[in-house]
């Protein structure tokens, strides 16, 4: 308290409350709302966790108390302009709008003292004896508009919401930090980008050279589509790449009955079929986004729907993961252990690959008189037939992709031939594109809470989904074998690296494009042994399932309603496909595919056996996909079982009218080069 003598005689004890009838009860805003700032006092409070003002100035010297009115005298602002909201003794009752602005500025730690009393320790209001609660609490409507950015304030200095992030969406820290963080970002996502081609190309009968070419194509398309998404799509720092959502349907198409009798050149024939299906399904997704239908579809999508759907994607590959790891357990198990310990895929891969190389060079997998290049059916010796599988899976010198790949190769569209279109495969990919859109909805919402000032509007989300459809069309034309979508692992990477700048992702995308032109890079990545690929996928799929379940944090995870919906969705997503996959297969049947590919041949023996072969193919295949069953069960139950919005955890998107009034939101999601002005009339894909 100041030592200056007041003009009136001070009263003993605490000061009485202000006589103003419109003043708030003598308690701080933080105590009223339960807000807990990071520092002592209320100097770091922010409105609803959205937008906060700059840090407060030092409280030296303290404001001069007015003992008559129970208020603090105003202190001049740093620029010499007095604070405009400090009330004089016995002021007129302010309007609701004035009270809203006053509470907003008080809550963000202005240098003035709150109107309800002088400052006490840690900047909190001194608590004194008060009258009974004669003043009713202010209506909640005032709290609802507190998070509106005040007019005349530069948003660049106000958006300090994410204190846990080193750099946010529009930050440009410099070339060196951007390069380092961008490299780290893509390094952590490397497994998600390159592992899918290492699975589907050998399944199509492709050679190691074909695998290297597809890997280079994936790097090229991922770089191009990431640049498109960060510039003209959602504008969030999300890497685009081959999604695991497309892996199961791709394997189902690869193992279709009509492809079993092909003699030679299976890879190009099956790839053209995949390209045609992906192009049609991606065009459907683009129409879903750019037509505005996605905004309507959003009403059905909540965290309770997204969570089991994405979790089912990761859990669905349990029959592929460890069964393939078990073919060379001493390498595969060590790979899983190292990845779990280091939590960094490239480091664990490098250590295991080096150990496997030493074992191969030491002759641990060399058997006298046995040649790994001789087909197993032509091997006469029982000794060699017993060990040929172990040699093929454990040795690291079986691939010749690095030696045979060129130094320079430019991926070009239609490099495998003209796509082939069949309605039944295209229909499957259309359904898969819906699941991919559901996956992206969760990624958009979670990443925007980390790096942006607000969640995107439904129009921005539709724009992002539409561009993902166009990106998948490019993936189909170039022939990556899968569609291109926002990778779910992006959210985890953003939270760990704390780098939310879109410039880092864009620089990394440019590096991917350059690496895709070096053929030796694709050949090197294609040389990773299959056992190590399966071990890495065990970790990636487990993390994908966990990331899917983490969406429940946006709802009441302990609600019995949500527990039942998620539990039923996950159970039936495993049980119903198991029924279809095992139907019509006798225990003694000799299958022509490895055991880990058995779930994907359901089209030839499923329970639907009507006279319409195409319909049988579609129904048997779709109902054998775990993610499709999980989505159907979850979306039906979540939208029919009664529950409040808070219990369901309905995603909250920014309102277009509010977003247009906030410069920060416009800068986060607005299209560059003033393109948004040209397409301002397309309101359903904009702010």
XYZ file of C-alpha atoms in Angstrom:
687
model
C 0.000 0.000 0.000
C 1.259 3.517 -0.751
C 2.495 5.654 2.171
C 0.707 8.829 0.917
C -1.920 10.207 3.333
C -5.425 10.092 1.924
C -7.658 13.138 2.016
C -10.280 11.407 4.131
C -9.779 9.536 7.335
C -9.040 5.877 6.635
C -11.402 3.372 8.103
C -10.037 0.547 10.185
C -10.021 -2.868 8.719
C -10.574 -3.845 5.081
C -12.157 -1.377 2.696
C -15.866 -1.705 1.921
C -17.028 -2.663 -1.557
C -17.581 -0.002 -4.173
C -20.963 1.745 -4.020
C -21.493 1.182 -7.742
C -24.494 -1.087 -8.109
C -23.180 -2.542 -11.377
C -19.830 -3.573 -9.947
C -18.981 -7.223 -9.617
C -18.918 -8.858 -6.161
C -15.552 -8.504 -4.406
C -13.832 -11.514 -5.865
C -11.360 -11.869 -8.685
C -12.371 -13.092 -12.132
C -10.061 -16.045 -11.777
C -11.759 -17.175 -8.579
C -15.165 -16.861 -10.197
C -14.336 -18.937 -13.231
C -11.948 -21.405 -11.664
C -9.171 -20.276 -14.009
C -5.664 -21.312 -12.960
C -2.947 -19.206 -14.585
C 0.574 -20.445 -15.165
C 2.019 -17.651 -12.995
C 0.909 -16.261 -9.653
C -2.088 -13.980 -9.771
C -4.236 -13.428 -12.825
C -1.672 -11.789 -15.068
C -1.575 -14.610 -17.577
C -5.240 -15.409 -17.856
C -6.750 -15.771 -21.255
C -10.230 -15.952 -22.571
C -11.419 -19.510 -22.834
C -7.919 -20.618 -23.724
C -8.242 -18.937 -27.086
C -6.575 -15.516 -27.378
C -4.656 -13.588 -24.737
C -3.144 -10.134 -24.524
C 0.592 -9.405 -24.186
C 2.283 -10.009 -20.805
C 1.524 -7.379 -18.168
C 3.875 -4.579 -17.200
C 5.583 -4.664 -13.784
C 3.346 -3.577 -10.952
C 5.877 -1.028 -9.679
C 4.748 1.451 -8.452
C 1.395 0.269 -7.212
C -1.785 2.194 -7.935
C -2.854 4.808 -5.412
C -5.876 3.539 -3.503
C -9.002 5.615 -3.252
C -10.342 4.818 0.180
C -13.691 6.441 -0.464
C -14.642 4.487 -3.543
C -12.692 1.363 -2.752
C -10.974 1.554 -6.153
C -7.494 2.079 -7.475
C -6.504 5.294 -9.171
C -5.476 4.891 -12.792
C -1.826 4.549 -13.774
C -0.629 6.033 -17.063
C 0.026 3.549 -19.848
C 3.596 3.217 -21.238
C 2.738 5.351 -24.256
C 1.334 8.111 -22.075
C -2.305 7.339 -22.787
C -4.314 6.715 -19.611
C -6.240 3.513 -19.254
C -9.756 4.089 -20.540
C -11.664 1.696 -18.397
C -10.797 2.755 -14.833
C -13.974 4.098 -13.355
C -14.226 7.388 -11.507
C -15.996 7.457 -8.142
C -19.699 6.793 -8.495
C -19.707 6.127 -12.237
C -22.757 5.530 -14.342
C -23.768 1.937 -14.828
C -21.953 0.621 -17.891
C -23.654 -1.290 -20.633
C -23.247 -5.025 -21.160
C -20.798 -4.419 -23.974
C -18.617 -2.190 -21.784
C -18.662 -4.776 -19.028
C -17.657 -7.467 -21.465
C -14.630 -5.520 -22.688
C -13.725 -4.578 -19.120
C -13.757 -8.172 -17.944
C -11.843 -9.257 -20.998
C -9.026 -6.763 -20.370
C -8.951 -7.437 -16.637
C -8.696 -11.153 -17.237
C -5.736 -10.695 -19.497
C -3.608 -8.977 -16.961
C -3.724 -5.287 -17.685
C -1.705 -3.008 -15.449
C -4.783 -1.643 -13.789
C -6.420 -3.145 -10.736
C -9.778 -4.818 -11.070
C -12.800 -2.741 -10.298
C -13.797 -4.818 -7.323
C -11.064 -3.769 -4.968
C -7.407 -2.908 -4.578
C -4.650 -5.332 -5.223
C -3.573 -7.776 -2.617
C -0.693 -10.295 -2.587
C 0.143 -11.847 -5.966
C -2.107 -9.334 -7.639
C -5.309 -10.830 -6.283
C -8.155 -8.784 -4.856
C -8.090 -8.299 -1.130
C -10.890 -10.230 0.467
C -12.866 -8.254 2.981
C -16.141 -8.620 4.761
C -18.862 -8.380 2.256
C -22.573 -8.078 2.410
C -24.727 -11.095 1.725
C -24.833 -12.018 -1.882
C -27.143 -9.229 -2.957
C -25.567 -8.942 -6.399
C -26.531 -11.825 -8.685
C -23.810 -13.316 -10.826
C -23.554 -11.921 -14.310
C -25.340 -13.954 -16.977
C -23.343 -16.529 -18.895
C -23.950 -14.642 -22.128
C -21.245 -12.160 -21.147
C -18.756 -14.996 -20.811
C -19.664 -16.306 -24.251
C -18.408 -13.209 -26.064
C -15.270 -12.689 -24.015
C -13.156 -14.591 -26.543
C -13.809 -12.100 -29.343
C -10.661 -10.248 -30.332
C -10.924 -6.587 -29.259
C -11.097 -4.127 -32.102
C -8.005 -2.096 -32.809
C -5.604 -4.645 -31.382
C -2.992 -6.232 -33.625
C -3.571 -9.960 -33.589
C 0.074 -10.747 -34.248
C 0.846 -9.605 -30.748
C -2.160 -11.198 -29.130
C -2.183 -14.794 -30.285
C -0.118 -16.274 -27.468
C -2.398 -19.130 -26.702
C -0.122 -22.140 -27.151
C 2.672 -21.601 -24.657
C 3.732 -25.239 -25.030
C 4.582 -24.830 -28.729
C 7.945 -23.416 -29.764
C 6.626 -22.166 -33.085
C 3.035 -21.821 -34.207
C 1.301 -21.923 -37.544
C 2.431 -18.625 -39.096
C 5.824 -18.369 -37.404
C 8.915 -18.165 -39.599
C 11.882 -18.533 -37.213
C 14.580 -18.659 -39.890
C 16.000 -21.041 -42.459
C 18.207 -23.042 -40.085
C 15.546 -23.803 -37.421
C 12.969 -24.499 -40.121
C 15.350 -26.885 -41.880
C 16.257 -28.747 -38.694
C 12.703 -29.056 -37.431
C 11.403 -29.947 -40.879
C 13.978 -32.730 -41.182
C 13.047 -33.993 -37.716
C 9.350 -33.866 -38.589
C 9.726 -35.946 -41.731
C 12.223 -38.290 -40.096
C 9.624 -39.224 -37.490
C 7.047 -39.747 -40.250
C 9.344 -41.777 -42.504
C 7.830 -45.098 -41.502
C 4.321 -44.000 -42.413
C 5.462 -42.761 -45.821
C 7.616 -45.624 -47.105
C 6.327 -48.791 -45.423
C 3.122 -49.252 -47.426
C 4.935 -49.679 -50.792
C 7.206 -52.246 -49.125
C 4.086 -54.311 -48.356
C 1.890 -53.990 -51.445
C 4.507 -54.172 -54.225
C 5.839 -57.636 -53.243
C 2.214 -58.746 -52.798
C 1.565 -57.728 -56.425
C 4.523 -59.779 -57.622
C 6.775 -56.775 -58.174
C 10.559 -56.985 -58.130
C 12.889 -55.073 -55.860
C 13.401 -52.579 -58.688
C 9.638 -52.057 -58.895
C 9.544 -51.487 -55.145
C 12.266 -48.851 -55.392
C 10.439 -47.057 -58.204
C 7.171 -47.013 -56.253
C 8.960 -45.683 -53.154
C 10.426 -42.834 -55.216
C 6.975 -42.119 -56.639
C 5.473 -42.017 -53.142
C 8.122 -39.518 -52.012
C 7.392 -37.313 -55.025
C 3.606 -37.383 -54.645
C 3.817 -36.846 -50.866
C 5.941 -33.747 -51.363
C 3.680 -32.265 -54.040
C 0.416 -32.972 -52.213
C 1.787 -31.619 -48.922
C 2.624 -28.326 -50.630
C -0.874 -28.220 -52.105
C -2.544 -28.926 -48.760
C -0.558 -26.340 -46.791
C -1.173 -23.707 -49.487
C -4.667 -24.290 -50.859
C -6.276 -26.847 -48.533
C -6.692 -26.720 -44.781
C -3.375 -24.803 -44.497
C -2.505 -26.817 -41.378
C 1.016 -28.324 -41.065
C -0.118 -31.836 -41.981
C 2.023 -34.145 -44.108
C 0.149 -35.909 -46.882
C 1.073 -39.477 -47.694
C -0.131 -43.038 -48.237
C -2.546 -43.809 -45.435
C -3.003 -47.150 -43.700
C -6.721 -46.647 -44.335
C -6.067 -47.655 -47.953
C -3.808 -50.628 -47.162
C -6.443 -53.263 -46.325
C -8.691 -52.544 -49.357
C -5.601 -52.454 -51.581
C -4.569 -55.902 -50.331
C -8.138 -57.150 -50.871
C -8.054 -55.955 -54.495
C -4.562 -57.402 -55.016
C -5.773 -60.818 -53.842
C -8.920 -60.789 -56.003
C -9.733 -64.132 -57.683
C -9.303 -62.742 -61.219
C -5.623 -61.962 -60.583
C -4.537 -65.434 -59.494
C -4.141 -66.925 -62.946
C -1.898 -64.204 -64.356
C 1.336 -65.382 -65.903
C 4.109 -62.809 -65.715
C 3.954 -59.039 -65.359
C 1.449 -59.284 -62.527
C 2.677 -56.067 -60.962
C 1.747 -53.703 -63.781
C -1.595 -55.392 -64.437
C -2.702 -55.201 -60.791
C -1.293 -51.696 -60.366
C -3.416 -50.418 -63.250
C -6.512 -51.890 -61.605
C -5.592 -50.173 -58.350
C -4.998 -46.880 -60.136
C -8.446 -46.919 -61.714
C -10.169 -47.687 -58.407
C -8.211 -44.980 -56.564
C -8.964 -42.332 -59.196
C -12.732 -42.951 -59.030
C -12.816 -43.082 -55.224
C -10.695 -39.934 -54.954
C -12.896 -38.042 -57.395
C -15.855 -38.941 -55.170
C -13.986 -37.545 -52.152
C -13.188 -34.322 -54.024
C -16.872 -33.882 -54.883
C -17.795 -34.589 -51.257
C -15.511 -31.782 -50.108
C -15.881 -29.085 -52.743
C -19.661 -29.439 -53.043
C -20.157 -28.611 -49.366
C -21.665 -32.010 -48.578
C -18.842 -32.582 -46.110
C -20.188 -29.761 -43.940
C -23.492 -31.638 -43.692
C -21.727 -34.956 -43.130
C -19.834 -33.376 -40.206
C -23.022 -33.466 -38.135
C -22.688 -37.249 -37.943
C -18.989 -37.288 -37.066
C -18.010 -36.941 -33.415
C -15.044 -38.158 -31.352
C -17.053 -41.223 -30.349
C -17.244 -42.128 -34.067
C -13.693 -41.170 -35.037
C -12.058 -42.971 -32.126
C -13.086 -46.618 -32.810
C -12.858 -46.127 -36.579
C -9.192 -45.104 -36.500
C -8.374 -47.601 -33.763
C -9.818 -50.378 -35.925
C -7.444 -49.389 -38.745
C -4.457 -50.137 -36.532
C -5.896 -53.262 -34.919
C -6.967 -54.818 -38.215
C -3.430 -55.857 -39.199
C -2.769 -58.103 -36.225
C -2.688 -61.118 -38.547
C 0.100 -59.568 -40.622
C 2.400 -58.086 -37.973
C 3.882 -60.720 -35.691
C 3.303 -63.765 -37.946
C 5.784 -62.216 -40.386
C 8.094 -61.105 -37.570
C 8.197 -64.711 -36.386
C 9.859 -65.876 -39.615
C 13.117 -64.416 -38.231
C 12.411 -63.815 -34.582
C 15.910 -62.810 -33.462
C 15.868 -59.805 -35.811
C 12.181 -58.887 -35.744
C 11.813 -59.004 -31.954
C 14.971 -56.936 -31.454
C 13.643 -54.399 -33.970
C 10.371 -53.995 -32.039
C 12.236 -53.677 -28.738
C 14.624 -51.010 -30.018
C 11.857 -48.947 -31.608
C 9.918 -49.015 -28.342
C 13.014 -48.018 -26.338
C 14.123 -45.185 -28.586
C 10.637 -44.171 -29.779
C 12.338 -43.119 -33.001
C 11.888 -45.388 -36.002
C 15.044 -44.474 -38.005
C 17.410 -45.034 -35.060
C 15.965 -48.417 -34.147
C 15.962 -49.401 -37.816
C 19.615 -48.426 -38.252
C 20.772 -50.425 -35.223
C 18.827 -53.560 -36.159
C 19.840 -53.345 -39.811
C 23.503 -53.084 -38.810
C 23.212 -56.103 -36.517
C 21.488 -58.143 -39.243
C 24.221 -57.153 -41.697
C 26.917 -58.387 -39.309
C 25.091 -61.697 -38.822
C 24.750 -62.128 -42.581
C 28.427 -61.397 -43.217
C 29.429 -63.751 -40.401
C 27.617 -66.609 -42.149
C 24.884 -67.102 -39.560
C 22.322 -67.586 -42.343
C 24.505 -69.393 -44.884
C 23.804 -73.077 -45.408
C 26.091 -75.232 -47.492
C 24.722 -76.188 -50.887
C 21.614 -73.987 -50.589
C 20.834 -71.187 -53.038
C 18.310 -68.563 -52.028
C 17.543 -67.703 -55.658
C 16.211 -71.197 -56.438
C 12.417 -71.474 -55.996
C 11.342 -73.655 -53.096
C 9.378 -75.928 -55.432
C 12.574 -76.805 -57.324
C 14.677 -77.600 -54.271
C 15.338 -81.311 -53.931
C 17.357 -81.356 -50.724
C 15.221 -81.543 -47.617
C 17.963 -79.741 -45.699
C 17.845 -76.729 -48.027
C 14.060 -76.725 -48.232
C 13.959 -76.449 -44.451
C 16.240 -73.411 -44.295
C 15.403 -71.514 -47.485
C 12.606 -69.534 -45.814
C 14.906 -68.522 -42.966
C 17.579 -67.451 -45.423
C 15.105 -65.362 -47.405
C 13.731 -63.504 -44.385
C 16.868 -63.054 -42.261
C 19.571 -62.167 -44.780
C 20.019 -58.522 -45.738
C 21.719 -59.133 -49.084
C 18.735 -60.610 -50.916
C 17.708 -57.299 -52.479
C 19.520 -55.900 -55.511
C 17.450 -52.729 -55.698
C 20.280 -50.429 -54.621
C 22.701 -51.738 -57.240
C 20.183 -51.837 -60.083
C 18.429 -48.504 -59.439
C 19.573 -45.490 -61.513
C 21.004 -42.340 -59.992
C 18.356 -40.130 -61.551
C 14.753 -41.051 -62.258
C 11.810 -38.677 -62.670
C 8.439 -40.153 -61.614
C 5.829 -39.393 -64.246
C 2.074 -40.024 -64.505
C 0.782 -43.263 -66.050
C 4.252 -44.805 -65.741
C 2.727 -48.270 -65.264
C 0.241 -47.935 -68.118
C -3.309 -46.723 -68.650
C -5.527 -47.248 -65.576
C -8.259 -49.884 -65.789
C -11.674 -49.104 -64.324
C -14.040 -51.673 -62.776
C -17.120 -50.519 -60.918
C -16.853 -53.019 -58.056
C -13.308 -51.994 -57.122
C -14.144 -48.311 -57.608
C -17.144 -48.640 -55.272
C -14.918 -50.108 -52.560
C -12.534 -47.173 -52.865
C -15.442 -44.707 -52.662
C -16.404 -46.177 -49.287
C -12.766 -46.104 -48.198
C -12.537 -42.413 -49.132
C -15.331 -41.715 -46.619
C -13.319 -43.484 -43.908
C -10.281 -41.455 -44.952
C -12.317 -38.260 -44.575
C -13.381 -39.301 -41.068
C -9.715 -39.851 -40.227
C -8.825 -36.396 -41.521
C -11.588 -34.724 -39.488
C -9.945 -35.922 -36.288
C -6.499 -34.840 -37.517
C -7.714 -31.362 -38.496
C -9.378 -30.760 -35.148
C -6.520 -32.038 -32.985
C -3.770 -30.260 -34.933
C -5.661 -26.952 -35.021
C -5.911 -26.982 -31.232
C -2.119 -27.293 -31.103
C -0.945 -24.726 -33.639
C -3.781 -22.406 -34.755
C -5.657 -19.574 -33.088
C -8.969 -21.412 -33.470
C -10.318 -24.623 -35.015
C -11.138 -24.278 -38.721
C -14.594 -23.468 -39.981
C -16.663 -26.216 -41.649
C -15.903 -24.533 -44.966
C -12.145 -24.747 -44.427
C -12.509 -28.388 -43.422
C -14.516 -29.108 -46.587
C -11.833 -27.368 -48.611
C -9.179 -29.584 -47.052
C -11.170 -32.766 -47.717
C -11.737 -31.686 -51.316
C -8.036 -31.113 -51.848
C -7.259 -34.492 -50.295
C -9.496 -35.977 -52.976
C -7.549 -34.163 -55.695
C -4.295 -35.294 -54.070
C -5.454 -38.901 -54.197
C -6.332 -38.440 -57.868
C -2.708 -37.424 -58.415
C -1.591 -40.486 -56.452
C -3.745 -42.649 -58.714
C -2.340 -41.073 -61.870
C 1.268 -41.460 -60.723
C 0.644 -44.990 -59.435
C 1.510 -45.105 -55.725
C -0.884 -47.971 -55.022
C -2.822 -46.032 -52.360
C -4.562 -42.704 -51.918
C -2.967 -39.624 -50.371
C -4.410 -38.242 -47.159
C -3.405 -36.454 -43.964
C -1.408 -38.912 -41.897
C -2.857 -39.509 -38.426
C 0.628 -39.582 -36.906
C 0.967 -35.862 -37.688
C -0.747 -34.903 -34.440
C 1.659 -36.939 -32.321
C 4.660 -35.497 -34.170
C 3.438 -31.916 -33.715
C 2.954 -32.453 -29.989
C 6.401 -34.028 -29.536
C 8.497 -31.716 -31.723
C 6.525 -28.580 -30.674
C 7.046 -27.233 -34.183
C 3.763 -26.021 -35.632
C 5.053 -23.768 -38.403
C 3.745 -24.684 -41.825
C 7.022 -23.420 -43.309
C 8.911 -26.351 -41.786
C 6.515 -28.838 -43.369
C 6.726 -27.055 -46.724
C 10.530 -27.063 -46.686
C 10.528 -30.763 -45.838
C 8.118 -31.386 -48.723
C 10.566 -29.719 -51.112
C 13.321 -31.985 -49.776
C 11.103 -35.032 -50.421
C 10.611 -33.966 -54.031
C 14.379 -33.629 -54.506
C 15.041 -37.036 -52.905
C 12.431 -38.672 -55.125
C 14.491 -37.718 -58.174
C 17.488 -39.675 -56.843
C 16.796 -43.274 -57.791
C 19.351 -44.634 -55.330
C 17.287 -43.301 -52.417
C 14.279 -45.364 -53.446
C 16.511 -48.380 -54.056
C 18.062 -48.043 -50.604
C 14.684 -47.858 -48.870
C 13.416 -50.810 -50.908
C 16.293 -52.908 -49.535
C 14.862 -52.993 -46.000
C 14.238 -56.682 -45.146
C 10.613 -57.751 -44.896
C 10.984 -58.895 -41.292
C 12.172 -55.462 -40.233
C 9.328 -53.869 -42.190
C 6.814 -56.035 -40.315
C 8.445 -55.153 -36.982
C 8.225 -51.433 -37.743
C 4.606 -51.851 -38.786
C 3.785 -53.515 -35.457
C 4.884 -50.308 -33.737
C 3.178 -48.009 -36.259
C -0.139 -49.864 -36.134
C -0.122 -49.949 -32.329
C 0.517 -46.201 -32.228
C -2.246 -45.645 -34.789
C -4.728 -47.533 -32.610
C -3.662 -45.503 -29.577
C -3.963 -42.212 -31.463
C -7.444 -43.208 -32.552
C -8.539 -43.924 -28.995
C -7.004 -40.640 -27.827
C -9.832 -38.800 -29.616
C -12.049 -39.812 -26.707
C -10.465 -37.029 -24.637
C -12.761 -34.609 -26.449
C -15.801 -36.418 -25.026
C -16.797 -37.839 -21.659
C -14.686 -40.972 -21.814
C -16.121 -42.264 -18.546
C -19.719 -42.063 -19.730
C -21.429 -45.451 -19.811
C -23.041 -44.448 -23.104
C -19.711 -43.794 -24.778
C -18.072 -46.842 -23.228
C -20.755 -49.109 -24.660
C -20.617 -47.498 -28.114
C -16.827 -47.678 -28.372
C -16.708 -51.182 -26.926
C -19.346 -52.545 -29.296
C -17.725 -50.820 -32.260
C -14.309 -52.315 -31.545
C -15.667 -55.772 -30.741
C -17.802 -56.063 -33.861
C -14.998 -54.573 -35.967
C -12.945 -57.631 -35.056
C -15.672 -60.265 -34.832
C -17.731 -59.624 -37.985
C -14.710 -59.499 -40.352
C -13.391 -62.678 -38.710
C -16.660 -64.420 -39.624
C -16.354 -63.334 -43.254
C -12.651 -64.183 -43.461
C -13.109 -67.701 -42.063
C -16.327 -68.537 -43.890
C -16.026 -71.454 -46.305
C -12.403 -72.293 -45.445
C -11.830 -75.811 -44.201
C -8.977 -76.465 -41.766
C -7.203 -78.722 -44.261
C -7.539 -76.412 -47.251
C -4.285 -75.609 -49.018
C -4.301 -71.867 -49.624
C -2.216 -70.336 -52.392
C -1.292 -67.249 -50.344
C 0.737 -66.866 -47.141
C -1.171 -67.053 -43.883
C -0.790 -63.313 -43.239
C -2.598 -62.569 -46.527
C -5.455 -65.001 -45.865
C -7.870 -62.311 -44.502
C -7.769 -60.539 -47.873
C -8.972 -63.379 -50.106
C -12.492 -63.251 -48.674
C -13.987 -62.192 -52.020
C -13.579 -65.742 -53.312
C -15.224 -67.593 -50.402
C -17.399 -65.099 -48.484
C -20.970 -65.839 -47.346
C -22.598 -63.642 -50.028
C -23.043 -65.940 -53.032
C -25.872 -64.565 -55.119
C -26.070 -64.685 -58.907
C -24.604 -61.165 -59.094
C -20.868 -61.654 -58.854
C -20.027 -57.963 -58.572
C -22.427 -57.454 -55.666
C -20.996 -60.501 -53.911
C -17.492 -59.113 -54.359
C -18.415 -55.710 -52.917
C -20.347 -56.996 -49.889
C -17.864 -59.723 -48.972
C -14.944 -57.319 -49.246
C -16.470 -54.334 -47.434
C -17.794 -56.341 -44.492
C -14.395 -57.991 -44.084
C -12.752 -54.570 -43.543
C -12.512 -53.809 -39.827
C -12.625 -50.023 -40.179
C -15.836 -50.112 -42.245
C -17.639 -52.212 -39.637
C -16.364 -50.017 -36.792
C -17.526 -46.860 -38.560
C -20.992 -48.233 -39.340
C -21.600 -49.442 -35.785
C -20.256 -46.253 -34.189
C -22.065 -43.768 -36.428
C -25.412 -45.561 -36.049
C -25.200 -45.891 -32.269
C -23.808 -42.403 -31.635
C -26.558 -40.736 -33.637
C -29.431 -42.829 -32.240
C -28.576 -43.373 -28.562
C -29.604 -40.269 -26.559
C -26.808 -38.157 -25.148
C -25.978 -34.513 -24.483
C -23.565 -32.555 -26.644
C -21.048 -32.503 -23.828
C -21.323 -36.246 -23.335
C -20.952 -36.971 -27.039
C -18.037 -34.562 -27.304
C -19.347 -32.857 -30.429
C -16.485 -31.241 -32.347
C -16.594 -27.459 -32.035
C -15.722 -25.667 -35.270
C -15.348 -21.926 -35.686
C -18.380 -20.046 -36.927
C -17.795 -18.362 -40.321
C -19.174 -15.020 -39.112
C -16.891 -14.975 -36.073
C -13.885 -16.117 -38.118
C -14.310 -13.279 -40.613
C -14.147 -10.732 -37.790
C -10.902 -12.096 -36.384
C -7.717 -11.259 -38.306
C -5.837 -14.161 -36.690
C -8.247 -16.759 -38.067
C -8.197 -15.166 -41.509
C -4.412 -15.288 -41.569
C -4.341 -18.887 -40.353
C -6.752 -20.339 -42.901
C -7.084 -17.727 -45.642
C -5.888 -18.683 -49.121
C -2.637 -17.057 -50.290
C -2.081 -14.700 -53.223
C -5.571 -13.226 -52.665
C -7.145 -16.303 -54.218
C -9.834 -16.190 -51.560
C -11.188 -12.961 -53.025
C -11.702 -14.608 -56.399
C -13.631 -17.498 -54.852
C -15.402 -15.438 -52.198
C -18.750 -16.493 -53.630
C -17.977 -20.145 -52.820
C -18.949 -19.717 -49.184
C -19.166 -23.418 -48.386
C -15.387 -23.940 -48.846
C -14.102 -20.762 -47.204
C -14.109 -18.851 -43.962
